[in-house]
CSV table of C-alpha atoms and ligand atoms in Angstrom, one decimal:
chain,number,residue,atom,x,y,z
Q,225,MET,CA,87.2,107.2,125.8
Q,226,ALA,CA,86.0,110.2,127.8
Q,227,GLY,CA,88.9,111.3,129.7
Q,228,GLU,CA,91.3,109.2,128.2
Q,229,TRP,CA,94.4,110.2,125.7
Q,230,ILE,CA,95.4,109.3,122.6
Q,231,LEU,CA,98.0,109.4,120.7
Q,232,MET,CA,98.5,108.9,116.7
Q,233,VAL,CA,100.7,108.9,114.1
Q,234,THR,CA,99.9,109.1,110.2
Q,235,ALA,CA,102.4,108.2,107.4
Q,236,GLN,CA,102.2,107.4,103.9
Q,237,THR,CA,104.2,104.8,102.1
Q,238,PRO,CA,104.7,103.8,98.3
Q,239,THR,CA,104.4,100.6,95.9
Q,240,ASN,CA,107.1,99.2,94.0
Q,241,ILE,CA,107.5,97.2,90.8
Q,242,ALA,CA,110.2,94.5,90.6
Q,243,VAL,CA,112.5,94.8,87.6
Q,244,ILE,CA,114.5,91.5,89.1
Q,245,LYS,CA,111.9,89.6,90.4
Q,246,TYR,CA,111.6,87.6,93.7
Q,247,TRP,CA,109.8,84.5,93.2
Q,248,GLY,CA,110.6,81.5,95.7
Q,249,LYS,CA,110.7,81.4,99.3
Q,250,ARG,CA,113.5,79.3,101.4
Q,251,ASP,CA,111.5,80.0,104.6
Q,252,GLU,CA,107.9,80.1,104.4
Q,253,SER,CA,107.2,81.9,108.1
Q,254,LEU,CA,109.9,84.3,107.8
Q,255,ILE,CA,109.6,84.8,104.3
Q,256,LEU,CA,112.9,84.4,103.4
Q,257,PRO,CA,113.5,84.6,99.4
Q,258,VAL,CA,115.9,82.2,97.0
Q,259,ASN,CA,117.5,85.2,95.4
Q,260,ASP,CA,118.1,88.9,95.3
Q,261,SER,CA,115.4,91.0,93.9
Q,262,ILE,CA,115.9,94.7,92.7
Q,263,SER,CA,112.6,97.2,92.1
Q,264,VAL,CA,112.1,100.7,91.5
Q,265,THR,CA,109.8,102.6,93.9
Q,266,LEU,CA,106.8,104.3,92.6
Q,267,ASP,CA,105.6,107.9,93.0
Q,268,PRO,CA,103.1,107.8,95.9
Q,269,GLU,CA,101.1,111.1,94.6
Q,270,HIS,CA,99.7,108.0,91.9
Q,271,LEU,CA,99.9,104.8,94.2
Q,272,CYS,CA,100.4,104.9,97.9
Q,273,THR,CA,98.8,103.7,101.2
Q,274,THR,CA,98.1,105.9,104.3
Q,275,THR,CA,98.0,104.5,107.6
Q,276,THR,CA,97.1,106.1,110.9
Q,277,VAL,CA,98.0,104.3,113.8
Q,278,ALA,CA,96.8,105.1,117.0
Q,279,VAL,CA,97.0,103.9,120.8
Q,280,SER,CA,95.0,104.8,124.0
Q,281,PRO,CA,94.7,102.9,127.4
Q,282,SER,CA,90.8,102.6,126.4
Q,283,PHE,CA,91.3,100.4,123.5
Q,284,GLU,CA,90.2,97.0,124.7
Q,285,GLN,CA,92.3,95.1,121.6
Q,286,ASP,CA,94.2,95.6,118.7
Q,287,ARG,CA,91.8,96.4,115.6
Q,288,MET,CA,92.3,97.4,112.1
Q,289,TRP,CA,90.3,98.9,109.2
Q,290,LEU,CA,91.3,98.9,105.7
Q,291,ASN,CA,89.7,101.4,103.3
Q,292,GLY,CA,86.9,101.9,106.0
Q,293,LYS,CA,85.9,98.1,106.4
Q,294,GLU,CA,87.2,96.1,109.5
Q,295,ILE,CA,89.7,93.5,108.8
Q,296,SER,CA,91.0,90.8,111.0
Q,297,LEU,CA,94.5,91.2,112.5
Q,298,SER,CA,94.7,87.5,113.6
Q,299,GLY,CA,96.5,86.3,110.2
Q,300,GLY,CA,100.0,85.3,111.0
Q,301,ARG,CA,101.7,88.3,109.0
Q,302,PHE,CA,100.3,91.0,111.1
Q,303,GLN,CA,100.6,89.3,114.0
Q,304,SER,CA,104.4,88.8,113.0
Q,305,CYS,CA,104.9,92.6,112.2
Q,306,LEU,CA,103.1,93.7,115.3
Q,307,ARG,CA,105.1,91.4,117.4
Q,308,GLU,CA,108.6,92.6,115.8
Q,309,ILE,CA,107.5,96.3,116.1
Q,310,ARG,CA,106.4,95.8,120.0
Q,311,ALA,CA,109.5,94.3,121.0
Q,312,ARG,CA,111.7,97.4,119.8
Q,313,ALA,CA,109.2,99.8,121.3
Q,314,THR,CA,111.1,102.2,123.6
Q,315,ASP,CA,109.8,105.4,125.8
Q,316,VAL,CA,107.5,107.8,124.5
Q,317,GLU,CA,107.0,111.1,126.1
Q,318,ASN,CA,104.4,113.5,124.5
Q,319,LYS,CA,105.0,116.7,127.1
Q,320,GLU,CA,101.9,118.7,125.4
Q,321,LYS,CA,99.4,116.1,126.5
Q,322,GLY,CA,101.4,115.0,129.5
Q,323,ILE,CA,101.4,111.4,128.1
Q,324,LYS,CA,104.6,109.1,129.2
Q,325,ILE,CA,104.6,105.4,127.8
Q,326,SER,CA,107.4,103.4,128.9
Q,327,LYS,CA,108.8,100.2,126.9
Q,328,LYS,CA,107.0,98.1,129.3
Q,329,ASP,CA,103.5,99.7,129.0
Q,330,TRP,CA,103.7,98.7,124.9
Q,331,GLU,CA,103.2,95.3,125.8
Q,332,LYS,CA,99.8,95.9,127.6
Q,333,LEU,CA,98.8,98.8,125.2
Q,334,HIS,CA,96.6,97.9,122.0
Q,335,VAL,CA,96.3,100.0,118.5
Q,336,HIS,CA,93.8,100.9,116.2
Q,337,ILE,CA,95.1,100.8,112.9
Q,338,SER,CA,93.2,102.6,109.8
Q,339,SER,CA,94.4,102.2,105.9
Q,340,PHE,CA,93.4,103.4,102.9
Q,341,ASN,CA,95.1,102.7,99.6
Q,342,ASN,CA,94.7,105.7,96.8
Q,343,PHE,CA,94.5,102.4,94.0
Q,344,PRO,CA,92.5,99.5,93.8
Q,345,THR,CA,93.4,96.4,96.5
Q,346,ALA,CA,94.3,93.7,95.5
Q,347,ALA,CA,94.1,93.8,91.9
Q,348,GLY,CA,97.7,93.1,91.1
Q,349,LEU,CA,99.1,96.6,91.8
Q,350,ALA,CA,100.8,95.7,94.8
Q,351,SER,CA,98.8,97.0,97.7
Q,352,SER,CA,100.3,94.5,99.9
Q,353,ALA,CA,103.6,95.7,99.6
Q,354,ALA,CA,102.8,99.3,100.1
Q,355,GLY,CA,100.1,98.1,103.1
Q,356,PHE,CA,102.6,96.3,105.2
Q,357,ALA,CA,105.3,98.6,104.6
Q,358,CYS,CA,103.1,101.6,105.8
Q,359,LEU,CA,101.8,99.2,109.1
Q,360,VAL,CA,105.5,98.9,110.1
Q,361,PHE,CA,106.6,102.2,109.5
Q,362,SER,CA,104.0,104.0,111.2
Q,363,LEU,CA,104.0,101.6,114.1
Q,364,ALA,CA,107.5,102.2,114.2
Q,365,LYS,CA,107.2,106.1,114.7
Q,366,LEU,CA,104.2,105.5,117.2
Q,367,MET,CA,106.2,103.3,119.1
Q,368,ASN,CA,109.3,105.2,119.0
Q,369,VAL,CA,111.7,102.3,117.4
Q,370,LYS,CA,115.1,103.3,116.9
Q,371,GLU,CA,116.0,100.8,114.3
Q,372,ASP,CA,117.1,102.1,110.7
Q,373,HIS,CA,115.0,101.9,107.5
Q,374,SER,CA,116.6,98.4,106.3
Q,375,GLN,CA,115.8,97.2,110.0
Q,376,LEU,CA,112.5,98.1,109.8
Q,377,SER,CA,112.4,96.3,106.0
Q,378,ALA,CA,113.2,93.1,107.4
Q,379,ILE,CA,110.0,93.6,109.8
Q,380,ALA,CA,107.9,94.6,106.6
Q,381,ARG,CA,109.1,91.6,104.8
Q,382,GLN,CA,107.3,89.0,107.4
Q,383,GLY,CA,104.4,90.9,106.2
Q,384,SER,CA,104.9,90.4,102.6
Q,385,GLY,CA,108.4,89.7,101.1
Q,386,SER,CA,107.8,92.6,98.5
Q,387,ALA,CA,107.1,95.1,101.2
Q,388,CYS,CA,110.7,95.5,102.3
Q,389,ARG,CA,111.3,96.9,99.1
Q,390,SER,CA,108.7,99.8,100.0
Q,391,LEU,CA,110.8,101.0,102.5
Q,392,TYR,CA,113.1,103.2,100.3
Q,393,GLY,CA,112.4,105.7,97.4
Q,394,GLY,CA,114.5,105.4,94.2
Q,395,PHE,CA,115.9,102.2,93.4
Q,396,VAL,CA,115.9,99.2,96.0
Q,397,LYS,CA,117.5,95.9,96.3
Q,398,TRP,CA,116.3,93.3,98.6
Q,399,ILE,CA,119.4,91.5,99.9
Q,400,MET,CA,118.3,87.5,100.1
Q,401,GLY,CA,120.6,87.3,103.4
Q,402,LYS,CA,122.4,84.0,104.8
Q,403,GLU,CA,120.8,83.5,108.3
Q,404,GLU,CA,118.5,81.4,108.9
Q,405,ASN,CA,116.5,83.8,111.5
Q,406,GLY,CA,116.7,86.2,108.4
Q,407,SER,CA,118.2,88.9,110.5
Q,408,ASP,CA,120.1,90.0,107.5
Q,409,SER,CA,117.3,89.7,104.4
Q,410,LEU,CA,116.8,93.0,104.3
Q,411,ALA,CA,116.2,95.9,101.8
Q,412,VAL,CA,118.6,98.9,101.0
Q,413,GLN,CA,118.9,101.6,98.7
Q,414,LEU,CA,120.8,101.5,95.3
Q,415,ALA,CA,120.1,105.3,94.3
Q,416,ASP,CA,117.1,107.5,95.2
Q,417,GLU,CA,114.6,108.8,92.8
Q,418,LYS,CA,116.3,112.1,91.5
Q,419,HIS,CA,119.0,110.0,90.2
Q,420,TRP,CA,117.3,108.7,87.3
Q,421,GLY,CA,114.4,111.1,87.4
Q,422,GLU,CA,113.7,111.2,83.7
Q,423,LEU,CA,112.1,107.8,83.5
Q,424,VAL,CA,108.3,107.8,83.1
Q,425,ILE,CA,106.3,104.7,84.2
Q,426,ILE,CA,103.0,104.0,82.2
Q,427,ILE,CA,101.0,101.1,84.1
Q,428,ALA,CA,98.5,99.2,81.6
Q,429,VAL,CA,95.3,97.9,84.0
Q,430,VAL,CA,94.5,94.6,82.2
Q,431,SER,CA,90.7,93.7,82.4
Q,432,SER,CA,91.0,90.0,83.7
Q,433,ARG,CA,88.1,87.8,84.5
Q,434,GLN,CA,89.9,84.7,85.8
Q,435,LYS,CA,90.6,84.8,89.4
Q,436,GLU,CA,94.7,84.4,89.5
Q,437,THR,CA,97.0,82.2,91.9
Q,438,SER,CA,98.2,84.4,94.7
Q,439,SER,CA,102.0,85.0,94.6
Q,440,THR,CA,102.5,82.8,97.9
Q,441,SER,CA,100.9,79.7,96.6
Q,442,GLY,CA,102.2,80.4,93.2
Q,443,MET,CA,105.5,80.6,94.4
Q,444,ARG,CA,105.4,77.7,96.7
Q,445,GLU,CA,104.2,75.6,93.8
Q,446,SER,CA,107.2,76.8,91.7
Q,447,VAL,CA,109.8,76.0,94.3
Q,448,GLU,CA,108.2,72.4,94.9
Q,449,THR,CA,108.1,71.5,91.0
Q,450,SER,CA,110.2,74.0,88.8
Q,451,LEU,CA,113.9,73.0,87.8
Q,452,LEU,CA,114.3,76.4,86.1
Q,453,LEU,CA,113.3,78.0,89.2
Q,454,GLN,CA,116.5,76.3,90.7
Q,455,HIS,CA,118.6,77.3,87.9
Q,456,ARG,CA,117.4,81.0,87.7
Q,457,ALA,CA,118.0,81.3,91.5
Q,458,LYS,CA,121.5,79.8,91.4
Q,459,GLU,CA,122.8,80.7,88.2
Q,460,VAL,CA,120.9,83.6,86.7
Q,461,VAL,CA,119.9,86.1,89.2
Q,462,PRO,CA,123.3,86.5,90.7
Q,463,LYS,CA,124.8,87.6,87.7
Q,464,ARG,CA,121.8,89.6,86.6
Q,465,THR,CA,121.7,91.8,89.9
Q,466,VAL,CA,125.3,92.7,89.2
Q,467,LYS,CA,124.5,94.0,85.6
Q,468,MET,CA,121.4,95.6,87.2
Q,469,GLU,CA,122.9,97.6,90.0
Q,470,GLU,CA,125.8,98.6,87.2
Q,471,ALA,CA,123.0,99.6,84.6
Q,472,ILE,CA,121.0,101.8,87.5
Q,473,GLN,CA,124.3,103.5,88.8
Q,474,ASN,CA,125.2,104.6,85.1
Q,475,ARG,CA,121.6,105.2,83.8
Q,476,ASP,CA,122.2,102.7,81.0
Q,477,PHE,CA,118.5,102.4,79.7
Q,478,ALA,CA,119.5,99.7,76.9
Q,479,SER,CA,121.1,97.6,79.7
Q,480,PHE,CA,118.0,98.4,82.4
Q,481,ALA,CA,115.7,97.8,79.5
Q,482,GLY,CA,117.1,94.3,78.3
Q,483,LEU,CA,117.6,93.1,81.9
Q,484,THR,CA,114.3,94.2,83.0
Q,485,CYS,CA,112.1,92.3,80.1
Q,486,ALA,CA,114.5,89.4,80.3
Q,487,ASP,CA,113.5,88.6,83.9
Q,488,SER,CA,110.0,89.4,83.6
Q,489,ASN,CA,110.2,87.2,80.8
Q,490,GLN,CA,112.2,84.5,82.8
Q,491,PHE,CA,110.0,84.9,85.9
Q,492,HIS,CA,107.2,84.1,83.7
Q,493,ALA,CA,108.6,81.0,81.9
Q,494,VAL,CA,109.1,79.7,85.5
Q,495,CYS,CA,105.5,79.8,85.9
Q,496,LEU,CA,105.1,78.1,82.8
Q,497,ASP,CA,107.5,75.5,84.3
Q,498,THR,CA,105.7,75.0,87.5
Q,499,CYS,CA,103.7,72.0,87.5
Q,500,PRO,CA,100.7,72.8,87.0
Q,501,PRO,CA,101.7,75.6,85.1
Q,502,ILE,CA,100.4,78.9,86.1
Q,503,PHE,CA,99.4,81.8,83.8
Q,504,TYR,CA,99.5,85.0,84.7
Q,505,MET,CA,99.6,86.6,81.7
Q,506,ASN,CA,96.8,86.8,79.1
Q,507,ASP,CA,96.4,87.7,75.5
Q,508,THR,CA,96.2,91.3,76.3
Q,509,SER,CA,99.6,90.7,78.1
Q,510,HIS,CA,101.2,89.4,75.2
Q,511,ARG,CA,99.8,92.0,72.5
Q,512,ILE,CA,101.5,94.8,75.0
Q,513,ILE,CA,105.1,92.9,74.8
Q,514,SER,CA,104.7,92.7,70.9
Q,515,CYS,CA,103.9,96.2,70.9
Q,516,VAL,CA,107.2,97.4,72.8
Q,517,GLU,CA,109.7,94.7,70.9
Q,518,LYS,CA,108.4,96.0,67.8
Q,519,TRP,CA,108.9,99.5,68.2
Q,520,ASN,CA,112.1,98.9,70.3
Q,521,ARG,CA,113.3,96.7,67.4
Q,522,SER,CA,112.6,99.9,65.0
Q,523,GLU,CA,115.0,102.2,67.0
Q,524,GLU,CA,118.2,102.8,67.1
Q,525,ALA,CA,118.2,101.9,71.0
Q,526,PRO,CA,115.0,100.4,73.1
Q,527,GLN,CA,113.0,103.3,74.4
Q,528,VAL,CA,110.7,101.1,76.6
Q,529,ALA,CA,111.2,98.2,79.4
Q,530,TYR,CA,108.3,96.4,80.1
Q,531,THR,CA,107.9,93.8,83.4
Q,532,PHE,CA,104.8,92.0,84.3
Q,533,ASP,CA,104.1,91.1,88.1
Q,534,ALA,CA,101.8,87.9,89.2
Q,535,GLY,CA,98.8,89.1,87.1
Q,536,PRO,CA,98.0,90.5,83.4
Q,537,ASN,CA,98.9,94.3,84.3
Q,538,ALA,CA,101.8,95.7,81.9
Q,539,VAL,CA,104.1,97.8,83.9
Q,540,LEU,CA,105.8,100.0,81.1
Q,541,ILE,CA,109.2,102.0,81.8
Q,542,ALA,CA,110.0,104.7,79.3
Q,543,ARG,CA,113.4,106.1,78.6
Q,544,ASN,CA,112.4,109.8,78.8
Q,545,ARG,CA,109.3,111.8,78.9
Q,546,LYS,CA,109.2,111.7,74.9
Q,547,ALA,CA,109.6,107.8,75.0
Q,548,ALA,CA,106.7,108.2,77.3
Q,549,SER,CA,104.4,110.0,75.0
Q,550,LEU,CA,105.3,108.0,72.0
Q,551,LEU,CA,104.6,105.0,74.0
Q,552,LEU,CA,101.2,106.4,75.1
Q,553,GLN,CA,100.0,107.1,71.3
Q,554,ARG,CA,101.0,103.5,70.4
Q,555,LEU,CA,99.3,102.0,73.5
Q,556,LEU,CA,96.3,104.0,73.0
Q,557,TYR,CA,96.2,103.3,69.2
Q,558,TYR,CA,96.3,99.7,70.0
Q,559,PHE,CA,94.1,100.1,72.9
Q,560,PRO,CA,91.3,102.4,72.2
Q,561,PRO,CA,88.7,102.8,75.0
Q,562,ASN,CA,85.5,101.9,74.6
Q,563,ALA,CA,83.8,105.0,73.1
Q,564,ASP,CA,81.5,106.5,75.7
Q,565,THR,CA,84.8,106.6,77.9
Q,566,ASP,CA,85.9,109.7,79.2
Q,567,MET,CA,89.5,110.3,78.5
Q,568,ASN,CA,90.2,111.7,82.4
Q,569,SER,CA,89.3,108.3,83.5
Q,570,TYR,CA,91.0,106.2,81.0
Q,571,VAL,CA,94.5,107.7,81.3
Q,572,LEU,CA,95.1,108.4,85.7
Q,573,GLY,CA,98.0,109.9,87.4
Q,574,ASP,CA,100.5,112.1,85.6
Q,575,LYS,CA,98.2,113.7,82.8
Q,576,SER,CA,100.7,115.6,81.4
Q,577,ILE,CA,101.7,113.0,79.4
Q,578,LEU,CA,98.0,112.7,77.4
Q,579,LYS,CA,98.9,116.4,77.0
Q,580,ASP,CA,102.7,115.4,75.4
Q,581,ALA,CA,101.0,112.9,73.3
Q,582,GLY,CA,99.0,115.7,71.6
Q,583,ILE,CA,95.5,113.9,73.1
Q,584,GLN,CA,92.9,116.2,74.6
Q,585,GLY,CA,89.8,113.6,73.7
Q,586,ILE,CA,88.5,110.2,72.4
Q,587,ASN,CA,88.4,112.0,68.7
Q,588,ASP,CA,92.3,112.2,69.3
Q,589,VAL,CA,92.5,108.7,69.9
Q,590,GLU,CA,90.8,107.9,66.8
Q,591,ALA,CA,93.1,109.9,64.7
Q,592,LEU,CA,95.9,108.2,65.9
Q,593,PRO,CA,97.9,107.0,62.7
Q,594,PRO,CA,99.3,103.3,62.9
Q,595,PRO,CA,102.7,103.3,64.2
Q,596,PRO,CA,105.5,104.0,61.7
Q,597,GLU,CA,107.0,100.4,62.8
Q,598,ILE,CA,104.0,98.6,61.4
Q,599,LYS,CA,105.1,98.0,57.8
Q,600,ASP,CA,102.4,94.9,57.0
Q,601,LYS,CA,100.2,95.6,54.4
Q,602,ILE,CA,97.3,94.3,56.9
Q,603,PRO,CA,96.3,97.0,59.1
Q,604,ALA,CA,97.1,96.7,62.7
Q,605,GLN,CA,94.2,94.9,64.9
Q,606,LYS,CA,92.7,97.2,67.2
Q,607,ASN,CA,91.6,95.7,71.0
Q,608,ARG,CA,89.3,98.1,72.2
Q,609,GLY,CA,88.2,97.6,75.8
Q,610,GLU,CA,90.7,95.0,76.7
Q,611,VAL,CA,92.6,97.8,78.7
Q,612,SER,CA,90.6,99.0,81.8
Q,613,TYR,CA,92.8,101.9,82.2
Q,614,PHE,CA,96.2,103.5,82.4
Q,615,ILE,CA,98.2,104.8,85.3
Q,616,CYS,CA,101.2,107.5,84.2
Q,617,THR,CA,103.8,108.0,87.1
Q,618,ARG,CA,107.5,108.0,87.6
Q,619,PRO,CA,110.1,106.8,90.0
Q,620,GLY,CA,108.9,107.9,93.7
Q,621,ARG,CA,110.1,108.6,97.4
Q,622,GLY,CA,110.3,106.5,100.5
Q,623,PRO,CA,107.8,106.2,103.1
Q,624,VAL,CA,106.9,109.6,105.2
Q,625,GLU,CA,105.2,110.8,108.1
Q,626,LEU,CA,102.3,113.1,107.8
Q,627,SER,CA,102.2,116.2,110.3
Q,628,ASP,CA,99.2,117.8,109.2
Q,629,LYS,CA,96.4,115.8,111.5
Q,630,SER,CA,93.8,116.8,109.0
Q,631,GLN,CA,95.3,113.7,106.8
Q,632,ALA,CA,95.0,111.2,110.1
Q,633,LEU,CA,92.1,108.2,109.4
Q,634,ILE,CA,91.3,108.1,112.9
Q,635,ASP,CA,89.1,110.4,114.7
Q,636,PRO,CA,91.0,111.6,117.9
Q,637,LYS,CA,87.7,112.0,120.1
Q,638,THR,CA,86.2,108.3,119.4
Q,639,GLY,CA,89.6,106.1,118.1
Q,640,LEU,CA,87.7,105.0,115.4
Q,641,PRO,CA,88.3,105.5,111.4
Q,642,LYS,CA,86.7,108.8,110.4
I,883,LIG,P1,98.0,93.1,95.6
I,883,LIG,O1,98.0,92.7,94.3
I,883,LIG,O2,97.1,94.5,95.5
I,883,LIG,O3,99.3,93.1,96.3
I,883,LIG,P2,97.5,90.8,97.0
I,883,LIG,O4,96.1,90.0,97.3
I,883,LIG,O5,99.0,90.4,96.9
I,883,LIG,O6,96.8,92.2,96.6
I,883,LIG,O7,97.6,91.5,98.7
I,883,LIG,C1,96.2,92.4,99.2
I,883,LIG,C2,95.9,92.2,100.8
I,883,LIG,O8,97.5,93.1,101.5
I,883,LIG,C3,94.9,92.6,101.4
I,883,LIG,O9,94.3,91.5,101.8
I,883,LIG,C4,95.7,92.4,102.9
I,883,LIG,O10,95.8,91.7,103.8
I,883,LIG,C5,97.0,93.4,102.5
I,883,LIG,N1,96.7,94.9,102.2
I,883,LIG,C6,96.5,95.7,101.0
I,883,LIG,N2,96.6,96.9,101.5
I,883,LIG,C7,97.1,96.9,102.6
I,883,LIG,C8,97.0,97.9,103.5
I,883,LIG,N3,96.7,99.2,103.4
I,883,LIG,N4,97.5,97.9,104.9
I,883,LIG,C9,97.7,96.5,105.5
I,883,LIG,N5,97.9,95.4,104.6
I,883,LIG,C10,97.4,95.8,103.1
I,884,LIG,C1,106.0,88.7,91.5
I,884,LIG,O1,105.5,90.0,98.2
I,884,LIG,O2,103.3,89.1,97.1
I,884,LIG,O3,105.4,90.6,92.8
I,884,LIG,O4,105.9,87.5,99.9
I,884,LIG,O5,104.2,85.8,99.4
I,884,LIG,O6,103.7,88.1,100.2
I,884,LIG,P1,104.4,86.9,99.1
I,884,LIG,O7,104.7,87.5,98.1
I,884,LIG,P2,104.7,89.0,97.4
I,884,LIG,O8,105.4,88.7,95.8
I,884,LIG,C2,105.8,89.5,94.9
I,884,LIG,C3,106.2,88.7,93.8
I,884,LIG,C4,106.3,89.6,92.3
I,884,LIG,C5,107.6,89.6,92.4
I,884,LIG,C6,108.1,90.9,93.0
I,884,LIG,O9,107.8,92.0,93.7
I,884,LIG,O10,109.7,90.8,93.2
C-alpha cells in the first residue's frame, strides 16, 4: 500500500420487519415479488449493519469481510449489486488528498468491504436485509452515484428482496412493479419514524434447534405448489396494503394490529399449504400468539400486534410504552429465564421498558403475578428457557453515512479490516 492512496466511506443501515409479507418471486434472478409488501424499519441503535467500503489502486480484487471473517463475493447476488452500482458510478474528486477518479476508472478499480452486524447474523433477525442495503448504500456514496434512495432500493433488492425496504426509515412499501426488467420494483417511504413514534417493538428470540428452510428456497417451493399463495397475491394483499397504508397514515392501531397479525398468519398458512409443508413457527411461537390473543381480547382495543418471519422469533409491536411494559411483564411471566441468567443479558436494547415494567432482577420476575386475563383455575404454564432473549426497540431511521473516521472498519494504512 506504501505511497498509494485509499478512499473510504462508512455507513450504517437498519433492518426491517414486514407487516405485509413478501413471499414469492415472479423472477428469481432479478428478485421481483408476486405482491407488494410493507415494513417497519427498526431502530439502528439496537439492530444495524455498519459497512466500510474502500477503494485503492493497490487493491488487486474485490474482497469482503463479514464480522471479521473473509467471505466470497462470487455469488450472483453480491455480483449484481456490485455491477449495478459500478454502472452508475460518476467522477469523484478529493482535493484534500489530491485524488481524482473518473467515471471510467471505476471499471478497473477494486473495492475492499468490511461489514459488521451488531446482532446475530443468519439467526432470523434480517441481517441480509440490513447487510445488502448497507452494501449498496455505502458503495453508492463511495462511487458518487447520483440516484435517489428509491433507485438504490431497486439495486439492494437484487441482493435480497427484503433489503430494498431498509433504504428508508419509518414505514416503507416495496411496490412490486410491472416491468420485466424490474426498474419499477422499488421501495418508497410511507411515513418517517417520527410519524408514529410511540410504537414499541419487542423481539422474542426463540431458541430453535432445527435448521430452517431459507426464505429463498421456501418461497420458491410455495410459488410452485401453493394455491393459497396465488389467491393471497391476487386477491388478499392488494386490498390489505391499501388498508395498511390507511392504518399507518391514521395511526389506527386497532386496524394496524388486525392486519399485521392476519398477514403473518396467512403467510404461515401459505407455508403449510406448500408441498412439502414448511414449518417456521414452533410451539413457543404458538404460545406467544396465544398470550397476545388472550390479552388483546380481554382489553377494549388491541394492545399488541405479532408477526413472524421465516423462523420462530416473534416480533411484537405494542401500541405505546405502557402496553409494552405490560407486554414485557406477561412475556417474562410465561417465559422466565433460567435461574442463573442475568436480566441484563435477557432483555437487550432499550432497557427503560424493563424499568417501566418494574423489573430489576430475576426475583422480580419470579414474583410476577399471573396476568389477569387468565381466568382458568389451572395455573398458567411457565416455559422456562424457551426464549433465548428479548430485544426492546422502536421504529427507526434509514441509512446514514458515518463521518466519524474512528467508526471505519478498514484500516486506512493496510486497506484491511481493523
Ligand atoms: P438473516 O435471517 O439474518 O437475514 P439469512 O441466512 O437470510 O439470515 O442471510 C444471511 C446472509 O445475508 C449472509 O450469509 C450474507 O450473505 C448476507 N449478509 C448478512 N449480513 C450481511 C452484511 N452485513 N453485509 C452483506 N451481506 C450480509
Ligand atoms: C418472510 O428477502 O430473505 O422475511 O429475496 O430470497 O433474499 P430473498 O428473500 P428474503 O425474504 C424475506 C421473507 C420474509 C418476509 C418479508 O420480509 O417481507
